[in-house]
């Protein structure tokens, strides 16, 4: 419609194209049913979880008390006192690195089996993809508790928990990245007489590797945070020390440890950004 249309022209346009001015009745009914169901579910969750303004206000006051206990943060008075904290941070970082690396090593070949543009045999592809789902159904914390029972307390259980969890996650994300690659480079390699492995190596891999590196770096950063939680249940790392300080009501020390964790995640995020930019730049240069 244009601003200079007359009311008669607008009425004629509405009569000729009614769906352009108003959604059909069945679509409006579906939308109303969807929003009604969403509203009812939201209200049920509020009721089931005992939500109330008084409870929220009381919780905020208690949280303020806890934060008050944390300030000012604790300052370690000697290197011998600070060394266990530093070792815990290093252990958490090592757990995240080893778990991410092992998960990626196992997930990389599985991702090609689950990509529809690589594996044409449907039963094999679907079986592998359902395997991804089975692995991803187990939360890292649950896996850590299982491995602690099997291998005992310590970082080994945390490494295995992260690695197994990441196999399912990486394999799914890698396979989706492979499926989203362009077929034109593959057709070019095929036209020049390249075999299937050559097509994957020289056409698919250059397209997908920047995405894979980005996924690896982001998940490594995420696994550093996960390693903190795993330490709380006994899988080693800084989380064990944090849990110990909270259990002993040493809130100032707990806040100092939390601050160090935040600083470590920030540094990792900054370095990951530099590495991603470097990798993407190298791949763009190679493409030219």
CSV table of C-alpha atoms in Angstrom, one decimal:
chain,number,residue,atom,x,y,z
A,1,UNK,CA,0.0,0.0,0.0
A,2,UNK,CA,1.0,3.6,-0.6
A,3,UNK,CA,0.1,6.7,1.4
A,4,UNK,CA,-2.0,8.1,-1.5
A,5,UNK,CA,-4.4,5.1,-1.7
A,6,UNK,CA,-8.0,5.9,-1.3
A,7,UNK,CA,-10.2,4.0,1.2
A,8,UNK,CA,-11.9,2.3,-1.8
A,9,UNK,CA,-8.6,1.0,-3.1
A,10,UNK,CA,-7.6,-0.2,0.4
A,11,UNK,CA,-10.9,-2.1,0.7
A,12,UNK,CA,-10.5,-3.6,-2.7
A,13,UNK,CA,-7.0,-4.8,-1.8
A,14,UNK,CA,-8.2,-6.3,1.4
A,15,UNK,CA,-10.9,-8.2,-0.5
A,16,UNK,CA,-8.5,-9.4,-3.1
A,17,UNK,CA,-5.7,-10.4,-0.7
A,18,UNK,CA,-7.2,-11.0,2.8
A,19,UNK,CA,-4.3,-13.1,4.1
A,20,UNK,CA,-1.9,-10.2,3.5
A,21,UNK,CA,-3.9,-8.0,6.0
A,22,UNK,CA,-4.9,-10.6,8.6
A,23,UNK,CA,-3.7,-14.1,9.3
A,24,UNK,CA,-6.1,-17.0,8.5
A,25,UNK,CA,-8.4,-18.2,11.3
A,26,UNK,CA,-6.6,-21.6,11.7
A,27,UNK,CA,-3.3,-19.8,12.1
A,28,UNK,CA,-4.7,-17.3,14.7
A,29,UNK,CA,-6.2,-20.2,16.6
A,30,UNK,CA,-2.9,-22.1,16.7
A,31,UNK,CA,-1.1,-19.0,17.9
A,32,UNK,CA,-3.7,-18.4,20.6
A,33,UNK,CA,-3.4,-22.1,21.7
A,34,UNK,CA,0.4,-21.8,21.7
A,35,UNK,CA,0.5,-18.7,23.8
A,36,UNK,CA,-2.2,-20.1,26.2
A,37,UNK,CA,-0.2,-23.3,26.7
A,38,UNK,CA,3.0,-21.3,27.3
A,39,UNK,CA,1.2,-19.1,29.8
A,40,UNK,CA,-0.3,-22.0,31.7
A,41,UNK,CA,3.1,-23.8,31.8
A,42,UNK,CA,4.8,-20.7,33.1
A,43,UNK,CA,2.1,-20.3,35.8
A,44,UNK,CA,2.4,-24.0,36.8
A,45,UNK,CA,6.2,-23.7,37.1
A,46,UNK,CA,5.8,-20.7,39.4
A,47,UNK,CA,3.3,-22.7,41.6
A,48,UNK,CA,5.3,-25.9,41.5
A,49,UNK,CA,8.5,-24.2,42.5
A,50,UNK,CA,6.8,-22.3,45.4
A,51,UNK,CA,7.7,-18.9,43.9
A,52,UNK,CA,6.6,-15.9,45.9
A,53,UNK,CA,7.8,-12.3,46.2
A,54,UNK,CA,8.4,-12.8,50.0
A,55,UNK,CA,10.6,-15.8,49.3
A,56,UNK,CA,12.6,-13.9,46.7
A,57,UNK,CA,13.0,-10.9,49.0
A,58,UNK,CA,14.2,-13.1,51.9
A,59,UNK,CA,16.7,-14.8,49.6
A,60,UNK,CA,18.1,-11.5,48.3
A,61,UNK,CA,18.6,-10.4,51.9
A,62,UNK,CA,20.5,-13.6,52.8
A,63,UNK,CA,22.5,-13.3,49.6
A,64,UNK,CA,23.5,-9.8,50.7
A,65,UNK,CA,24.6,-11.2,54.0
A,66,UNK,CA,26.8,-13.8,52.3
A,67,UNK,CA,28.3,-11.2,50.0
A,68,UNK,CA,29.0,-9.1,53.0
A,69,UNK,CA,31.0,-12.0,54.6
A,70,UNK,CA,33.1,-12.2,51.4
A,71,UNK,CA,34.3,-8.6,51.6
A,72,UNK,CA,37.0,-7.6,51.9
A,73,UNK,CA,38.6,-10.6,50.0
A,74,UNK,CA,41.3,-12.6,51.7
A,75,UNK,CA,44.9,-11.9,50.9
A,76,UNK,CA,47.3,-14.8,51.3
A,77,UNK,CA,50.1,-13.8,53.6
A,78,UNK,CA,52.8,-16.1,52.2
A,79,UNK,CA,53.8,-18.0,49.1
A,80,UNK,CA,53.4,-21.4,51.0
A,81,UNK,CA,49.8,-20.4,51.8
A,82,UNK,CA,49.0,-19.3,48.2
A,83,UNK,CA,50.8,-22.3,46.5
A,84,UNK,CA,47.9,-24.8,47.0
A,85,UNK,CA,45.5,-22.3,45.4
A,86,UNK,CA,47.8,-21.9,42.4
A,87,UNK,CA,48.2,-25.7,42.1
A,88,UNK,CA,44.4,-26.1,42.2
A,89,UNK,CA,44.0,-23.5,39.3
A,90,UNK,CA,46.7,-25.3,37.3
A,91,UNK,CA,45.0,-28.7,38.0
A,92,UNK,CA,41.6,-27.3,36.8
A,93,UNK,CA,43.2,-25.9,33.7
A,94,UNK,CA,45.0,-29.2,33.0
A,95,UNK,CA,41.8,-31.1,33.4
A,96,UNK,CA,40.0,-28.9,30.9
A,97,UNK,CA,42.8,-29.1,28.4
A,98,UNK,CA,43.2,-32.9,28.6
A,99,UNK,CA,39.5,-33.6,28.6
A,100,UNK,CA,38.9,-31.3,25.6
A,101,UNK,CA,41.9,-32.7,23.7
A,102,UNK,CA,40.9,-36.4,24.3
A,103,UNK,CA,37.3,-35.7,23.4
A,104,UNK,CA,38.3,-33.9,20.2
A,105,UNK,CA,40.6,-36.7,19.1
A,106,UNK,CA,37.8,-39.3,19.4
A,107,UNK,CA,35.1,-37.1,18.1
A,108,UNK,CA,36.9,-35.9,14.9
A,109,UNK,CA,36.7,-39.3,13.0
A,110,UNK,CA,33.2,-39.9,14.3
A,111,UNK,CA,32.0,-36.6,12.9
A,112,UNK,CA,32.7,-37.7,9.4
A,113,UNK,CA,30.7,-40.9,9.9
A,114,UNK,CA,27.7,-38.8,11.1
A,115,UNK,CA,27.8,-36.2,8.2
A,116,UNK,CA,25.3,-36.9,5.5
A,117,UNK,CA,27.5,-35.5,2.7
A,118,UNK,CA,30.4,-37.8,3.7
A,119,UNK,CA,28.6,-41.0,4.8
A,120,UNK,CA,25.9,-42.0,2.3
A,121,UNK,CA,25.0,-45.2,4.0
A,122,UNK,CA,21.9,-44.2,6.0
A,123,UNK,CA,21.9,-47.0,8.7
A,124,UNK,CA,25.5,-46.3,9.6
A,125,UNK,CA,25.0,-42.5,9.7
A,126,UNK,CA,21.9,-42.7,11.8
A,127,UNK,CA,23.5,-45.2,14.2
A,128,UNK,CA,26.5,-43.0,14.8
A,129,UNK,CA,24.3,-39.9,15.2
A,130,UNK,CA,22.1,-41.7,17.8
A,131,UNK,CA,25.3,-42.6,19.5
A,132,UNK,CA,26.1,-38.9,19.8
A,133,UNK,CA,22.7,-38.4,21.5
A,134,UNK,CA,23.3,-41.2,24.0
A,135,UNK,CA,26.7,-39.7,25.1
A,136,UNK,CA,25.3,-36.2,25.3
A,137,UNK,CA,22.4,-37.5,27.5
A,138,UNK,CA,24.8,-37.8,30.4
A,139,UNK,CA,25.7,-34.6,32.1
A,140,UNK,CA,29.4,-34.1,32.9
A,141,UNK,CA,28.7,-34.0,36.6
A,142,UNK,CA,27.0,-37.4,36.4
A,143,UNK,CA,29.9,-38.8,34.5
A,144,UNK,CA,32.3,-37.4,37.1
A,145,UNK,CA,30.4,-39.2,39.9
A,146,UNK,CA,30.5,-42.5,37.9
A,147,UNK,CA,34.3,-42.1,37.2
A,148,UNK,CA,35.0,-41.1,40.8
A,149,UNK,CA,33.4,-44.4,41.9
A,150,UNK,CA,35.5,-46.3,39.3
A,151,UNK,CA,38.8,-44.6,39.5
A,152,UNK,CA,38.7,-42.8,42.8
A,153,UNK,CA,39.1,-39.2,43.8
A,154,UNK,CA,41.3,-36.9,41.8
A,155,UNK,CA,41.7,-35.2,38.4
A,156,UNK,CA,41.7,-38.4,36.4
A,157,UNK,CA,37.9,-38.8,37.0
A,158,UNK,CA,37.4,-35.2,35.9
A,159,UNK,CA,39.5,-35.6,32.8
A,160,UNK,CA,37.5,-38.7,31.7
A,161,UNK,CA,34.2,-37.0,32.5
A,162,UNK,CA,35.0,-34.0,30.4
A,163,UNK,CA,36.4,-36.2,27.6
A,164,UNK,CA,33.4,-38.5,27.3
A,165,UNK,CA,31.0,-35.6,27.5
A,166,UNK,CA,32.9,-33.7,24.8
A,167,UNK,CA,32.9,-36.7,22.4
A,168,UNK,CA,29.2,-36.5,22.0
A,169,UNK,CA,29.2,-32.7,21.8
A,170,UNK,CA,32.1,-32.3,19.5
A,171,UNK,CA,31.0,-35.1,17.1
A,172,UNK,CA,27.6,-33.5,16.7
A,173,UNK,CA,29.0,-30.0,16.2
A,174,UNK,CA,31.8,-31.1,13.9
A,175,UNK,CA,29.4,-33.2,11.7
A,176,UNK,CA,27.0,-30.3,11.4
A,177,UNK,CA,29.9,-28.0,10.3
A,178,UNK,CA,31.0,-30.6,7.7
A,179,UNK,CA,27.4,-30.9,6.4
A,180,UNK,CA,27.3,-27.1,5.9
A,181,UNK,CA,30.4,-27.0,3.7
A,182,UNK,CA,30.0,-26.0,0.0
A,183,UNK,CA,30.0,-28.7,-2.6
A,184,UNK,CA,31.6,-26.6,-5.3
A,185,UNK,CA,35.2,-27.3,-4.1
A,186,UNK,CA,34.4,-31.0,-3.8
A,187,UNK,CA,33.1,-31.0,-7.4
A,188,UNK,CA,36.3,-29.2,-8.5
A,189,UNK,CA,38.5,-31.9,-6.9
A,190,UNK,CA,36.3,-34.6,-8.3
A,191,UNK,CA,36.5,-33.1,-11.9
A,192,UNK,CA,40.3,-33.1,-11.7
A,193,UNK,CA,40.3,-36.8,-10.9
A,194,UNK,CA,40.7,-36.7,-7.1
A,195,UNK,CA,39.6,-39.6,-5.1
A,196,UNK,CA,37.1,-39.4,-2.2
A,197,UNK,CA,39.9,-38.9,0.4
A,198,UNK,CA,41.4,-36.1,-1.7
A,199,UNK,CA,38.0,-34.4,-1.8
A,200,UNK,CA,37.7,-34.5,2.0
A,201,UNK,CA,41.3,-33.4,2.5
A,202,UNK,CA,41.5,-30.6,0.0
A,203,UNK,CA,37.9,-29.5,-0.4
A,204,UNK,CA,36.1,-30.2,2.9
A,205,UNK,CA,38.8,-29.8,5.5
A,206,UNK,CA,39.9,-26.2,4.5
A,207,UNK,CA,36.3,-25.1,4.9
A,208,UNK,CA,35.6,-26.8,8.2
A,209,UNK,CA,38.8,-26.3,10.1
A,210,UNK,CA,38.2,-22.7,11.2
A,211,UNK,CA,34.8,-23.7,12.6
A,212,UNK,CA,36.3,-26.7,14.4
A,213,UNK,CA,39.1,-24.6,15.9
A,214,UNK,CA,36.5,-22.1,17.1
A,215,UNK,CA,34.4,-24.8,18.7
A,216,UNK,CA,37.4,-26.3,20.4
A,217,UNK,CA,38.5,-23.0,21.9
A,218,UNK,CA,35.1,-22.1,23.1
A,219,UNK,CA,34.5,-25.5,24.7
A,220,UNK,CA,37.9,-25.4,26.3
A,221,UNK,CA,36.9,-22.2,28.0
A,222,UNK,CA,33.6,-23.8,29.0
A,223,UNK,CA,35.3,-26.8,30.4
A,224,UNK,CA,37.5,-24.7,32.6
A,225,UNK,CA,34.3,-23.6,34.3
A,226,UNK,CA,33.0,-27.2,34.3
A,227,UNK,CA,36.2,-28.3,35.9
A,228,UNK,CA,35.5,-26.0,38.9
A,229,UNK,CA,32.2,-27.8,39.5
A,230,UNK,CA,33.7,-31.2,39.0
A,231,UNK,CA,36.3,-30.4,41.7
A,232,UNK,CA,33.4,-29.7,44.2
A,233,UNK,CA,32.3,-33.4,43.9
A,234,UNK,CA,35.8,-34.7,44.3
A,235,UNK,CA,37.3,-34.7,40.9
A,236,UNK,CA,40.2,-32.5,41.9
A,237,UNK,CA,41.1,-28.9,40.9
A,238,UNK,CA,40.3,-25.6,42.4
A,239,UNK,CA,36.6,-26.6,42.9
A,240,UNK,CA,37.7,-28.9,45.8
A,241,UNK,CA,39.4,-26.0,47.6
A,242,UNK,CA,36.5,-23.7,46.9
A,243,UNK,CA,34.1,-26.2,48.4
A,244,UNK,CA,36.3,-26.7,51.4
A,245,UNK,CA,36.4,-22.9,52.1
A,246,UNK,CA,32.6,-22.6,51.8
A,247,UNK,CA,32.0,-25.6,54.0
A,248,UNK,CA,34.3,-24.0,56.6
A,249,UNK,CA,32.5,-20.6,56.3
A,250,UNK,CA,35.7,-18.9,55.2
A,251,UNK,CA,33.8,-16.6,52.9
A,252,UNK,CA,36.6,-14.2,52.3
A,253,UNK,CA,38.9,-16.9,51.1
A,254,UNK,CA,36.1,-18.3,48.9
A,255,UNK,CA,35.6,-14.9,47.3
A,256,UNK,CA,39.3,-14.7,46.6
A,257,UNK,CA,39.2,-18.1,44.9
A,258,UNK,CA,36.2,-17.1,42.9
A,259,UNK,CA,38.0,-13.9,41.8
A,260,UNK,CA,41.0,-16.0,40.6
A,261,UNK,CA,38.7,-18.3,38.7
A,262,UNK,CA,37.0,-15.3,37.0
A,263,UNK,CA,40.4,-13.9,36.1
A,264,UNK,CA,41.6,-17.2,34.7
A,265,UNK,CA,38.5,-17.5,32.5
A,266,UNK,CA,38.9,-13.9,31.3
A,267,UNK,CA,42.5,-14.6,30.3
A,268,UNK,CA,41.6,-17.8,28.5
A,269,UNK,CA,38.8,-16.0,26.7
A,270,UNK,CA,41.2,-13.2,25.6
A,271,UNK,CA,43.8,-15.7,24.4
A,272,UNK,CA,41.2,-17.7,22.6
A,273,UNK,CA,40.0,-14.7,20.7
A,274,UNK,CA,43.6,-14.0,19.6
A,275,UNK,CA,44.0,-17.6,18.5
A,276,UNK,CA,40.7,-17.6,16.6
A,277,UNK,CA,41.6,-14.4,14.8
A,278,UNK,CA,45.0,-15.8,13.9
A,279,UNK,CA,43.6,-19.1,12.6
A,280,UNK,CA,40.8,-17.4,10.6
A,281,UNK,CA,43.4,-15.0,9.1
A,282,UNK,CA,45.7,-17.8,8.1
A,283,UNK,CA,42.8,-19.7,6.4
A,284,UNK,CA,41.7,-16.6,4.5
A,285,UNK,CA,45.2,-16.1,3.3
A,286,UNK,CA,45.5,-19.7,2.2
A,287,UNK,CA,42.2,-19.3,0.4
A,288,UNK,CA,43.5,-16.4,-1.6
